mmCIF file of C-alpha atoms (C1' of nucleotides) in Angstrom:
data_model
loop_
_atom_site.group_PDB
_atom_site.id
_atom_site.type_symbol
_atom_site.label_atom_id
_atom_site.label_comp_id
_atom_site.label_asym_id
_atom_site.label_seq_id
_atom_site.Cartn_x
_atom_site.Cartn_y
_atom_site.Cartn_z
ATOM 1 C CA MET A 1 -8.737 -18.367 13.049
ATOM 2 C CA PRO A 2 -9.106 -21.696 11.213
ATOM 3 C CA ASP A 3 -11.267 -21.766 8.121
ATOM 4 C CA THR A 4 -13.985 -19.134 8.406
ATOM 5 C CA ALA A 5 -13.115 -18.107 4.854
ATOM 6 C CA SER A 6 -16.697 -17.779 3.808
ATOM 7 C CA THR A 7 -19.131 -14.906 4.128
ATOM 8 C CA ARG A 8 -16.913 -12.832 6.367
ATOM 9 C CA ASP A 9 -14.106 -12.956 3.835
ATOM 10 C CA ARG A 10 -16.352 -12.206 0.888
ATOM 11 C CA ILE A 11 -17.569 -9.098 2.687
ATOM 12 C CA LEU A 12 -14.045 -7.904 3.334
ATOM 13 C CA VAL A 13 -13.076 -8.413 -0.302
ATOM 14 C CA ALA A 14 -16.189 -6.583 -1.470
ATOM 15 C CA TYR A 15 -15.346 -3.664 0.798
ATOM 16 C CA GLU A 16 -11.815 -3.530 -0.590
ATOM 17 C CA ASP A 17 -13.032 -3.598 -4.168
ATOM 18 C CA LEU A 18 -15.481 -0.795 -3.616
ATOM 19 C CA LEU A 19 -12.955 1.370 -1.798
ATOM 20 C CA ILE A 20 -10.580 0.944 -4.731
ATOM 21 C CA GLU A 21 -13.136 1.522 -7.470
ATOM 22 C CA ALA A 22 -15.425 4.096 -5.956
ATOM 23 C CA GLY A 23 -13.582 5.607 -2.999
ATOM 24 C CA GLU A 24 -14.754 5.866 0.565
ATOM 25 C CA ARG A 25 -17.984 7.512 -0.393
ATOM 26 C CA GLY A 26 -18.978 4.772 -2.758
ATOM 27 C CA ALA A 27 -18.144 2.032 -0.290
ATOM 28 C CA THR A 28 -21.416 2.143 1.618
ATOM 29 C CA LEU A 29 -22.830 -0.748 3.608
ATOM 30 C CA ASP A 30 -25.544 -1.148 1.001
ATOM 31 C CA ALA A 31 -23.029 -1.391 -1.817
ATOM 32 C CA VAL A 32 -20.743 -3.741 0.087
ATOM 33 C CA ALA A 33 -23.626 -6.010 1.016
ATOM 34 C CA ALA A 34 -24.888 -6.129 -2.558
ATOM 35 C CA ARG A 35 -21.428 -6.928 -3.897
ATOM 36 C CA ALA A 36 -20.833 -9.622 -1.310
ATOM 37 C CA GLY A 37 -24.203 -11.147 -2.069
ATOM 38 C CA VAL A 38 -25.758 -10.625 1.352
ATOM 39 C CA SER A 39 -28.273 -8.238 2.799
ATOM 40 C CA LYS A 40 -27.327 -5.269 4.921
ATOM 41 C CA GLY A 41 -28.546 -7.100 7.996
ATOM 42 C CA GLY A 42 -26.462 -10.091 7.079
ATOM 43 C CA LEU A 43 -23.393 -7.925 6.720
ATOM 44 C CA LEU A 44 -23.931 -6.307 10.085
ATOM 45 C CA TYR A 45 -24.122 -9.685 11.735
ATOM 46 C CA HIS A 46 -20.466 -10.277 10.836
ATOM 47 C CA PHE A 47 -19.237 -6.735 11.308
ATOM 48 C CA GLY A 48 -21.267 -4.865 13.863
ATOM 49 C CA SER A 49 -20.517 -1.439 12.398
ATOM 50 C CA LYS A 50 -18.769 0.250 9.569
ATOM 51 C CA ASP A 51 -15.896 0.945 11.891
ATOM 52 C CA ALA A 52 -15.521 -2.757 12.626
ATOM 53 C CA LEU A 53 -15.432 -3.384 8.893
ATOM 54 C CA SER A 54 -12.559 -0.937 8.496
ATOM 55 C CA ALA A 55 -10.733 -2.513 11.416
ATOM 56 C CA GLY A 56 -11.077 -5.877 9.698
ATOM 57 C CA LEU A 57 -9.531 -4.443 6.558
ATOM 58 C CA VAL A 58 -6.499 -3.111 8.399
ATOM 59 C CA GLU A 59 -5.990 -6.447 10.148
ATOM 60 C CA ARG A 60 -6.071 -8.212 6.822
ATOM 61 C CA LEU A 61 -3.397 -5.872 5.474
ATOM 62 C CA GLN A 62 -1.156 -6.513 8.443
ATOM 63 C CA HIS A 63 -1.438 -10.239 7.929
ATOM 64 C CA LEU A 64 -0.629 -10.020 4.211
ATOM 65 C CA THR A 65 2.315 -7.726 4.857
ATOM 66 C CA GLY A 66 3.836 -10.168 7.296
ATOM 67 C CA LEU A 67 3.935 -12.774 4.538
ATOM 68 C CA ASP A 68 5.359 -10.289 2.034
ATOM 69 C CA VAL A 69 8.241 -9.180 4.225
ATOM 70 C CA ARG A 70 9.327 -12.786 4.609
ATOM 71 C CA LYS A 71 9.217 -13.286 0.825
ATOM 72 C CA MET A 72 11.211 -10.095 0.357
ATOM 73 C CA ARG A 73 13.960 -11.285 2.687
ATOM 74 C CA ALA A 74 14.200 -14.573 0.820
ATOM 75 C CA ALA A 75 13.981 -13.138 -2.710
ATOM 76 C CA PRO A 76 16.606 -14.692 -5.026
ATOM 77 C CA ALA A 77 17.495 -11.404 -6.756
ATOM 78 C CA GLY A 78 17.615 -9.551 -3.462
ATOM 79 C CA PRO A 79 15.219 -7.307 -1.539
ATOM 80 C CA VAL A 80 15.681 -4.235 -3.754
ATOM 81 C CA ASP A 81 14.798 -6.092 -6.915
ATOM 82 C CA TYR A 82 11.822 -7.643 -5.137
ATOM 83 C CA LEU A 83 10.610 -4.338 -3.726
ATOM 84 C CA ILE A 84 10.774 -2.425 -7.001
ATOM 85 C CA ARG A 85 9.203 -5.185 -9.050
ATOM 86 C CA THR A 86 6.327 -5.555 -6.619
ATOM 87 C CA SER A 87 5.759 -1.807 -6.295
ATOM 88 C CA ILE A 88 3.589 -1.717 -9.361
ATOM 89 C CA ASP A 89 0.011 -2.729 -8.897
ATOM 90 C CA SER A 90 -0.288 -6.295 -10.118
ATOM 91 C CA GLY A 91 -3.702 -6.868 -8.647
ATOM 92 C CA SER A 92 -2.397 -9.186 -5.958
ATOM 93 C CA ALA A 93 -4.233 -9.526 -2.671
ATOM 94 C CA LEU A 94 -1.584 -7.391 -0.992
ATOM 95 C CA ASP A 95 -1.824 -4.680 -3.639
ATOM 96 C CA ARG A 96 -5.563 -4.476 -3.287
ATOM 97 C CA SER A 97 -5.390 -4.457 0.468
ATOM 98 C CA LEU A 98 -2.785 -1.710 0.389
ATOM 99 C CA VAL A 99 -4.720 0.544 -1.938
ATOM 100 C CA ALA A 100 -7.961 0.039 -0.056
ATOM 101 C CA THR A 101 -6.264 0.909 3.214
ATOM 102 C CA SER A 102 -4.778 4.023 1.640
ATOM 103 C CA ARG A 103 -8.279 5.164 0.808
ATOM 104 C CA LEU A 104 -9.183 4.730 4.441
ATOM 105 C CA ALA A 105 -6.116 6.636 5.550
ATOM 106 C CA GLN A 106 -7.150 9.498 3.361
ATOM 107 C CA ALA A 107 -10.572 9.422 4.883
ATOM 108 C CA ASP A 108 -8.957 10.321 8.163
ATOM 109 C CA ASP A 109 -8.804 6.844 9.717
ATOM 110 C CA PRO A 110 -5.858 6.868 12.148
ATOM 111 C CA ARG A 111 -5.595 3.068 12.315
ATOM 112 C CA ALA A 112 -5.091 2.946 8.562
ATOM 113 C CA SER A 113 -2.442 5.693 8.592
ATOM 114 C CA GLU A 114 -0.518 4.034 11.386
ATOM 115 C CA ALA A 115 -0.634 0.625 9.735
ATOM 116 C CA LEU A 116 0.666 2.037 6.453
ATOM 117 C CA ALA A 117 3.497 3.898 8.152
ATOM 118 C CA ALA A 118 4.470 0.765 10.086
ATOM 119 C CA ILE A 119 4.539 -1.342 6.933
ATOM 120 C CA ARG A 120 6.702 1.175 5.129
ATOM 121 C CA GLY A 121 9.042 1.091 8.109
ATOM 122 C CA GLU A 122 9.384 -2.676 7.852
ATOM 123 C CA TRP A 123 10.213 -2.558 4.172
ATOM 124 C CA LEU A 124 12.720 0.222 4.671
ATOM 125 C CA ALA A 125 14.411 -1.748 7.434
ATOM 126 C CA VAL A 126 14.906 -4.754 5.158
ATOM 127 C CA ILE A 127 16.281 -2.583 2.357
ATOM 128 C CA THR A 128 18.633 -0.722 4.680
ATOM 129 C CA GLU A 129 19.891 -3.999 6.081
ATOM 130 C CA SER A 130 20.519 -5.270 2.575
ATOM 131 C CA ILE A 131 22.082 -2.095 1.124
ATOM 132 C CA GLY A 132 24.117 -0.823 4.031
ATOM 133 C CA ASP A 133 23.959 2.886 3.240
ATOM 134 C CA PRO A 134 20.785 4.348 4.865
ATOM 135 C CA ALA A 135 20.685 7.338 2.493
ATOM 136 C CA VAL A 136 20.673 5.073 -0.540
ATOM 137 C CA ALA A 137 18.090 2.829 1.066
ATOM 138 C CA ARG A 138 15.857 5.849 1.615
ATOM 139 C CA ALA A 139 16.167 6.901 -2.011
ATOM 140 C CA ILE A 140 15.215 3.422 -3.194
ATOM 141 C CA MET A 141 12.294 3.309 -0.815
ATOM 142 C CA LEU A 142 11.081 6.636 -2.218
ATOM 143 C CA VAL A 143 11.218 5.271 -5.763
ATOM 144 C CA SER A 144 9.102 2.367 -4.570
ATOM 145 C CA ASP A 145 6.649 4.798 -2.972
ATOM 146 C CA GLY A 146 6.543 6.754 -6.214
ATOM 147 C CA LEU A 147 5.793 3.657 -8.260
ATOM 148 C CA TYR A 148 3.029 2.728 -5.906
ATOM 149 C CA PHE A 149 1.594 6.193 -5.928
ATOM 150 C CA ASN A 150 1.430 6.235 -9.705
ATOM 151 C CA SER A 151 0.338 2.705 -10.269
ATOM 152 C CA ALA A 152 -2.261 2.499 -7.566
ATOM 153 C CA MET A 153 -3.313 5.998 -6.638
ATOM 154 C CA LEU A 154 -3.319 7.857 -9.912
ATOM 155 C CA GLY A 155 -3.506 5.076 -12.438
ATOM 156 C CA MET A 156 -7.116 4.259 -11.836
ATOM 157 C CA GLY A 157 -8.694 6.470 -14.423
ATOM 158 C CA THR A 158 -5.710 7.602 -16.455
ATOM 159 C CA PRO A 159 -3.663 5.503 -18.828
ATOM 160 C CA ASP A 160 -0.223 4.911 -17.402
ATOM 161 C CA PRO A 161 0.846 8.102 -15.615
ATOM 162 C CA ALA A 162 4.285 6.657 -15.051
ATOM 163 C CA ASP A 163 5.462 3.957 -17.406
ATOM 164 C CA VAL A 164 5.302 0.679 -15.497
ATOM 165 C CA SER A 165 5.976 -1.744 -18.341
ATOM 166 C CA ALA A 166 8.356 -4.613 -17.724
ATOM 167 C CA GLU A 167 11.096 -2.970 -19.815
ATOM 168 C CA ALA A 168 10.678 0.314 -17.961
ATOM 169 C CA ILE A 169 11.128 -1.460 -14.633
ATOM 170 C CA ASP A 170 14.241 -3.221 -15.910
ATOM 171 C CA GLY A 171 15.625 0.138 -16.987
ATOM 172 C CA LEU A 172 14.777 1.620 -13.651
ATOM 173 C CA LEU A 173 16.621 -1.128 -11.786
ATOM 174 C CA THR A 174 19.665 -0.558 -13.984
ATOM 175 C CA VAL A 175 19.645 3.135 -13.160
ATOM 176 C CA LEU A 176 19.168 2.491 -9.450
ATOM 177 C CA ALA A 177 22.144 0.114 -9.441
ATOM 178 C CA ARG A 178 24.340 3.198 -9.903
ATOM 179 C CA LEU A 179 23.374 4.262 -6.404
ATOM 180 C CA THR A 180 25.210 1.335 -4.852
ATOM 181 C CA PRO A 181 28.721 1.053 -6.286
ATOM 182 C CA PRO A 182 30.435 -2.257 -5.369
ATOM 183 C CA SER A 183 32.863 -0.395 -3.105
ATOM 184 C CA ALA A 184 32.381 3.177 -2.011
ATOM 185 C CA HIS A 185 34.656 5.272 0.188
ATOM 186 C CA ASP A 186 33.318 8.829 0.393
ATOM 187 C CA MET B 1 -11.395 37.075 -14.104
ATOM 188 C CA PRO B 2 -10.354 40.352 -12.500
ATOM 189 C CA ASP B 3 -10.670 40.646 -8.732
ATOM 190 C CA THR B 4 -13.530 38.488 -7.459
ATOM 191 C CA ALA B 5 -11.177 37.216 -4.775
ATOM 192 C CA SER B 6 -13.746 37.332 -2.045
ATOM 193 C CA THR B 7 -16.446 34.855 -1.045
ATOM 194 C CA ARG B 8 -15.900 32.583 -4.000
ATOM 195 C CA ASP B 9 -12.254 32.191 -3.100
ATOM 196 C CA ARG B 10 -12.939 31.638 0.572
ATOM 197 C CA ILE B 11 -15.300 28.824 -0.338
ATOM 198 C CA LEU B 12 -12.711 27.157 -2.530
ATOM 199 C CA VAL B 13 -10.090 27.353 0.204
ATOM 200 C CA ALA B 14 -12.519 25.953 2.762
ATOM 201 C CA TYR B 15 -13.288 23.045 0.455
ATOM 202 C CA GLU B 16 -9.578 22.346 0.017
ATOM 203 C CA ASP B 17 -8.950 22.445 3.739
ATOM 204 C CA LEU B 18 -11.745 20.042 4.494
ATOM 205 C CA LEU B 19 -10.727 17.607 1.785
ATOM 206 C CA ILE B 20 -7.227 17.558 3.237
ATOM 207 C CA GLU B 21 -8.246 17.254 6.854
ATOM 208 C CA ALA B 22 -11.344 15.119 6.684
ATOM 209 C CA GLY B 23 -11.356 13.472 3.263
ATOM 210 C CA GLU B 24 -14.096 13.562 0.682
ATOM 211 C CA ARG B 25 -16.690 12.309 3.096
ATOM 212 C CA GLY B 26 -16.031 15.088 5.558
ATOM 213 C CA ALA B 27 -16.060 17.775 2.913
ATOM 214 C CA THR B 28 -19.831 18.207 2.785
ATOM 215 C CA LEU B 29 -21.572 21.345 1.572
ATOM 216 C CA ASP B 30 -22.656 22.027 5.138
ATOM 217 C CA ALA B 31 -19.107 21.781 6.436
ATOM 218 C CA VAL B 32 -17.655 23.855 3.611
ATOM 219 C CA ALA B 33 -20.252 26.573 4.072
ATOM 220 C CA ALA B 34 -19.651 26.716 7.825
ATOM 221 C CA ARG B 35 -15.899 26.945 7.357
ATOM 222 C CA ALA B 36 -16.182 29.633 4.709
ATOM 223 C CA GLY B 37 -18.555 31.586 6.924
ATOM 224 C CA VAL B 38 -21.582 31.445 4.648
ATOM 225 C CA SER B 39 -24.818 29.496 4.620
ATOM 226 C CA LYS B 40 -25.423 26.533 2.382
ATOM 227 C CA GLY B 41 -27.657 28.664 0.206
ATOM 228 C CA GLY B 42 -24.948 31.278 -0.036
ATOM 229 C CA LEU B 43 -22.442 28.680 -1.109
ATOM 230 C CA LEU B 44 -24.747 27.316 -3.775
ATOM 231 C CA TYR B 45 -25.164 30.758 -5.246
ATOM 232 C CA HIS B 46 -21.471 30.776 -6.183
ATOM 233 C CA PHE B 47 -21.158 27.099 -7.087
ATOM 234 C CA GLY B 48 -24.410 25.657 -8.340
ATOM 235 C CA SER B 49 -23.586 22.115 -7.289
ATOM 236 C CA LYS B 50 -20.981 20.052 -5.546
ATOM 237 C CA ASP B 51 -19.683 19.027 -8.917
ATOM 238 C CA ALA B 52 -19.137 22.659 -9.858
ATOM 239 C CA LEU B 53 -17.216 23.114 -6.638
ATOM 240 C CA SER B 54 -14.892 20.262 -7.549
ATOM 241 C CA ALA B 55 -14.434 21.665 -11.030
ATOM 242 C CA GLY B 56 -13.418 24.969 -9.477
ATOM 243 C CA LEU B 57 -10.815 23.183 -7.394
ATOM 244 C CA VAL B 58 -9.244 21.501 -10.403
ATOM 245 C CA GLU B 59 -9.120 24.784 -12.299
ATOM 246 C CA ARG B 60 -7.362 26.398 -9.389
ATOM 247 C CA LEU B 61 -4.756 23.642 -9.383
ATOM 248 C CA GLN B 62 -4.109 24.045 -13.079
ATOM 249 C CA HIS B 63 -3.542 27.746 -12.629
ATOM 250 C CA LEU B 64 -1.120 27.264 -9.730
ATOM 251 C CA THR B 65 0.783 24.574 -11.604
ATOM 252 C CA GLY B 66 1.322 26.856 -14.560
ATOM 253 C CA LEU B 67 3.119 29.303 -12.283
ATOM 254 C CA ASP B 68 5.150 26.528 -10.654
ATOM 255 C CA VAL B 69 6.448 25.073 -13.914
ATOM 256 C CA ARG B 70 7.760 28.476 -14.898
ATOM 257 C CA LYS B 71 9.521 28.829 -11.543
ATOM 258 C CA MET B 72 10.983 25.366 -11.949
ATOM 259 C CA ARG B 73 12.440 26.209 -15.346
ATOM 260 C CA ALA B 74 14.057 29.364 -13.942
ATOM 261 C CA ALA B 75 15.298 27.825 -10.679
ATOM 262 C CA PRO B 76 18.921 28.875 -9.942
ATOM 263 C CA ALA B 77 20.006 25.433 -8.704
ATOM 264 C CA GLY B 78 18.260 23.716 -11.594
ATOM 265 C CA PRO B 79 14.929 21.936 -12.070
ATOM 266 C CA VAL B 80 15.908 18.746 -10.229
ATOM 267 C CA ASP B 81 16.926 20.586 -7.101
ATOM 268 C CA TYR B 82 13.750 22.633 -7.311
ATOM 269 C CA LEU B 83 11.516 19.619 -7.850
ATOM 270 C CA ILE B 84 12.914 17.569 -4.989
ATOM 271 C CA ARG B 85 12.923 20.449 -2.532
ATOM 272 C CA THR B 86 9.341 21.368 -3.328
ATOM 273 C CA SER B 87 8.130 17.767 -3.219
ATOM 274 C CA ILE B 88 7.702 17.868 0.508
ATOM 275 C CA ASP B 89 4.526 19.444 1.767
ATOM 276 C CA SER B 90 5.376 22.974 2.830
ATOM 277 C CA GLY B 91 1.801 24.095 3.161
ATOM 278 C CA SER B 92 2.001 26.301 0.085
ATOM 279 C CA ALA B 93 -1.090 27.041 -1.961
ATOM 280 C CA LEU B 94 0.096 24.609 -4.617
ATOM 281 C CA ASP B 95 0.730 21.859 -2.063
ATOM 282 C CA ARG B 96 -2.711 22.217 -0.599
ATOM 283 C CA SER B 97 -4.343 22.346 -3.994
ATOM 284 C CA LEU B 98 -2.460 19.232 -5.057
ATOM 285 C CA VAL B 99 -3.386 17.203 -2.008
ATOM 286 C CA ALA B 100 -7.014 18.269 -2.155
ATOM 287 C CA THR B 101 -7.202 17.286 -5.812
ATOM 288 C CA SER B 102 -5.640 13.924 -4.999
ATOM 289 C CA ARG B 103 -8.464 13.269 -2.579
ATOM 290 C CA LEU B 104 -10.907 13.992 -5.357
ATOM 291 C CA ALA B 105 -9.033 11.696 -7.716
ATOM 292 C CA GLN B 106 -9.330 8.924 -5.190
ATOM 293 C CA ALA B 107 -13.011 9.579 -4.907
ATOM 294 C CA ASP B 108 -13.291 8.575 -8.529
ATOM 295 C CA ASP B 109 -13.378 12.050 -10.108
ATOM 296 C CA PRO B 110 -11.952 11.675 -13.634
ATOM 297 C CA ARG B 111 -11.236 15.396 -14.028
ATOM 298 C CA ALA B 112 -9.015 15.305 -10.981
ATOM 299 C CA SER B 113 -7.145 12.202 -12.152
ATOM 300 C CA GLU B 114 -6.538 13.661 -15.579
ATOM 301 C CA ALA B 115 -5.337 16.964 -14.203
ATOM 302 C CA LEU B 116 -2.882 15.253 -11.873
ATOM 303 C CA ALA B 117 -1.508 13.050 -14.632
ATOM 304 C CA ALA B 118 -1.094 16.079 -16.915
ATOM 305 C CA ILE B 119 0.767 18.009 -14.254
ATOM 306 C CA ARG B 120 3.111 15.124 -13.599
ATOM 307 C CA GLY B 121 3.741 14.968 -17.313
ATOM 308 C CA GLU B 122 4.742 18.627 -17.405
ATOM 309 C CA TRP B 123 7.167 18.239 -14.537
ATOM 310 C CA LEU B 124 8.689 15.124 -16.072
ATOM 311 C CA ALA B 125 9.162 16.924 -19.378
ATOM 312 C CA VAL B 126 11.111 19.722 -17.732
ATOM 313 C CA ILE B 127 13.304 17.256 -15.817
ATOM 314 C CA THR B 128 13.957 15.145 -18.911
ATOM 315 C CA GLU B 129 14.889 18.241 -20.874
ATOM 316 C CA SER B 130 17.285 19.270 -18.117
ATOM 317 C CA ILE B 131 18.833 15.830 -17.451
ATOM 318 C CA GLY B 132 19.030 14.384 -20.928
ATOM 319 C CA ASP B 133 18.677 10.722 -20.036
ATOM 320 C CA PRO B 134 14.955 9.828 -19.907
ATOM 321 C CA ALA B 135 15.523 6.795 -17.663
ATOM 322 C CA VAL B 136 17.300 8.907 -15.071
ATOM 323 C CA ALA B 137 14.646 11.583 -15.340
ATOM 324 C CA ARG B 138 11.989 8.971 -14.643
ATOM 325 C CA ALA B 139 13.806 7.745 -11.573
ATOM 326 C CA ILE B 140 14.079 11.270 -10.211
ATOM 327 C CA MET B 141 10.433 11.925 -10.932
ATOM 328 C CA LEU B 142 9.539 8.778 -8.996
ATOM 329 C CA VAL B 143 11.544 9.955 -5.993
ATOM 330 C CA SER B 144 9.581 13.195 -6.145
ATOM 331 C CA ASP B 145 6.330 11.238 -6.293
ATOM 332 C CA GLY B 146 7.468 9.197 -3.324
ATOM 333 C CA LEU B 147 8.250 12.286 -1.283
ATOM 334 C CA TYR B 148 4.887 13.725 -2.088
ATOM 335 C CA PHE B 149 3.132 10.512 -1.260
ATOM 336 C CA ASN B 150 4.760 10.347 2.147
ATOM 337 C CA SER B 151 4.607 13.971 3.021
ATOM 338 C CA ALA B 152 1.122 14.690 1.859
ATOM 339 C CA MET B 153 -0.757 11.418 1.665
ATOM 340 C CA LEU B 154 0.505 9.466 4.633
ATOM 341 C CA GLY B 155 1.959 12.162 6.831
ATOM 342 C CA MET B 156 -1.364 13.530 7.934
ATOM 343 C CA GLY B 157 -1.850 11.498 11.069
ATOM 344 C CA THR B 158 1.536 9.880 11.487
ATOM 345 C CA PRO B 159 4.753 11.576 12.509
ATOM 346 C CA ASP B 160 7.156 11.674 9.613
ATOM 347 C CA PRO B 161 6.763 8.393 7.700
ATOM 348 C CA ALA B 162 9.698 9.298 5.516
ATOM 349 C CA ASP B 163 12.264 11.684 6.915
ATOM 350 C CA VAL B 164 11.732 15.023 5.200
ATOM 351 C CA SER B 165 14.049 17.184 7.294
ATOM 352 C CA ALA B 166 16.269 19.681 5.509
ATOM 353 C CA GLU B 167 19.362 17.544 6.108
ATOM 354 C CA ALA B 168 17.623 14.452 4.816
ATOM 355 C CA ILE B 169 16.702 16.258 1.612
ATOM 356 C CA ASP B 170 20.288 17.471 1.181
ATOM 357 C CA GLY B 171 21.468 13.899 1.630
ATOM 358 C CA LEU B 172 18.919 12.688 -0.873
ATOM 359 C CA LEU B 173 20.063 15.197 -3.496
ATOM 360 C CA THR B 174 23.653 14.074 -2.962
ATOM 361 C CA VAL B 175 22.680 10.466 -3.556
ATOM 362 C CA LEU B 176 20.620 11.338 -6.616
ATOM 363 C CA ALA B 177 23.558 13.210 -8.117
ATOM 364 C CA ARG B 178 25.194 9.815 -8.637
ATOM 365 C CA LEU B 179 22.551 9.059 -11.228
ATOM 366 C CA THR B 180 23.857 11.724 -13.582
ATOM 367 C CA PRO B 181 27.610 11.315 -14.042
ATOM 368 C CA PRO B 182 29.231 14.346 -15.758
ATOM 369 C CA SER B 183 29.878 12.286 -18.894
ATOM 370 C CA ALA B 184 28.265 8.970 -19.713
ATOM 371 C CA HIS B 185 28.755 6.885 -22.811
ATOM 372 C CA ASP B 186 26.937 3.552 -22.661
ATOM 373 C "C1'" DG C 1 -26.799 -16.790 10.118
ATOM 374 C "C1'" DT C 2 -29.512 -14.268 7.179
ATOM 375 C "C1'" DC C 3 -33.493 -11.667 6.034
ATOM 376 C "C1'" DT C 4 -37.081 -7.515 5.871
ATOM 377 C "C1'" DA C 5 -38.693 -3.413 7.854
ATOM 378 C "C1'" DT C 6 -37.913 0.695 9.827
ATOM 379 C "C1'" DA C 7 -35.993 4.362 12.771
ATOM 380 C "C1'" DG C 8 -33.100 8.404 12.894
ATOM 381 C "C1'" DT C 9 -29.562 11.377 10.544
ATOM 382 C "C1'" DT C 10 -27.392 13.708 7.269
ATOM 383 C "C1'" DG C 11 -26.469 14.462 2.471
ATOM 384 C "C1'" DG C 12 -27.299 17.628 -1.899
ATOM 385 C "C1'" DA C 13 -30.312 20.758 -3.907
ATOM 386 C "C1'" DT C 14 -34.536 24.063 -4.643
ATOM 387 C "C1'" DA C 15 -37.743 28.055 -3.472
ATOM 388 C "C1'" DG C 16 -38.479 32.211 -2.066
ATOM 389 C "C1'" DA C 17 -37.844 36.076 1.506
ATOM 390 C "C1'" DC C 18 -34.728 39.875 2.364
ATOM 391 C "C1'" DG D 1 -25.610 38.172 -2.814
ATOM 392 C "C1'" DT D 2 -26.994 35.923 1.185
ATOM 393 C "C1'" DC D 3 -30.278 33.777 4.212
ATOM 394 C "C1'" DT D 4 -33.982 30.325 6.069
ATOM 395 C "C1'" DA D 5 -37.050 26.719 5.212
ATOM 396 C "C1'" DT D 6 -37.978 22.679 3.088
ATOM 397 C "C1'" DC D 7 -37.851 18.367 0.016
ATOM 398 C "C1'" DC D 8 -36.179 14.008 -1.104
ATOM 399 C "C1'" DA D 9 -32.747 10.559 -1.396
ATOM 400 C "C1'" DA D 10 -29.212 7.915 0.796
ATOM 401 C "C1'" DC D 11 -26.678 6.458 4.827
ATOM 402 C "C1'" DT D 12 -25.812 3.835 9.315
ATOM 403 C "C1'" DA D 13 -27.821 1.143 12.545
ATOM 404 C "C1'" DT D 14 -31.550 -1.469 15.207
ATOM 405 C "C1'" DA D 15 -35.476 -4.831 15.906
ATOM 406 C "C1'" DG D 16 -37.415 -8.799 15.251
ATOM 407 C "C1'" DA D 17 -39.099 -12.638 12.007
ATOM 408 C "C1'" DC D 18 -37.430 -16.885 9.973
#
DNA sequence: GTCTATAGTTGGATAGAC
DNA sequence: GTCTATCCAACTATAGAC
């Protein structure tokens, strides 16, 4: 897949945006086409059906996640710091892709649910590897899930359900550090 | 509102069920009516519009949450234990109401978003009151959010994204106990 | 590749019989 | 209170011109 980053990509981005802003019901082919600047017929040339459009979205997420996991492994401050700091919605391509796919999962799309579960599994594996203790890794992963849930799922219409300011995240990381004492021996 | 717990209630439950199982798009008036065992016309006698139906759902959630917060305050093992243990989807009326309302929130319904944020605020207040340290309370609340996100949002089509077995929850509570040392003095 | 036109369905909501 | 019949708008998808 060399450089077809034109109409096809614009359509995918438009679909993501609409899923995020208006939910599955608002993300109609008409709306997506209008937002991408093509006609409905033009859209359906690239994606033969709405289902194909959703499949394209999930693929995109998988690609972006692959890149993210590599960055997480190489993060200077460690995977936990990276995970927590990137668990708030910063508007990155990955964030948008993740939220859009969550909307699909909640619309009963099995591909989306499976992809999300697989991605979570990858992240958890990296954290567990880095932390050692699986129980602690699970707790940290859940905090990350919670941040995402608040920032991306609830925080659309409401002002700051959980506090996700930079200082709040610093404080959170300090608190979480207590979970992993330098040396522990039951 | 004395005892009108008949058709009106059945309709509300049917709407919840369909939102959970099929998402907002699947929860059509036709589908809700069929599931509740009435005709579309019959449904619309009780709720004049789809919007009114959604409003009824949010009201129901607010009522159920009121009861839950009181139980949380009176929980024998304390609010934190109560919160974490009830953050996995047990199929209770409150769980179902919460998940259904989340679907609405993601379909861009401001009432639903506001109600969910308010509820989270109530829970956080009780935990903060009980724990003392606001930063620790926030971390615990985020773990609860994470559990809910996995159990209710992702765990519909996929087997157990996060482990929510009884033993896993016990282990999680043990880990979280490290966040609140008996005496702390920064 | 992209468009317009249109077919076929299903959505929410109203009217009026029972 | 509950039903059937019906209206109109919106949705997905196809056909065929350019």
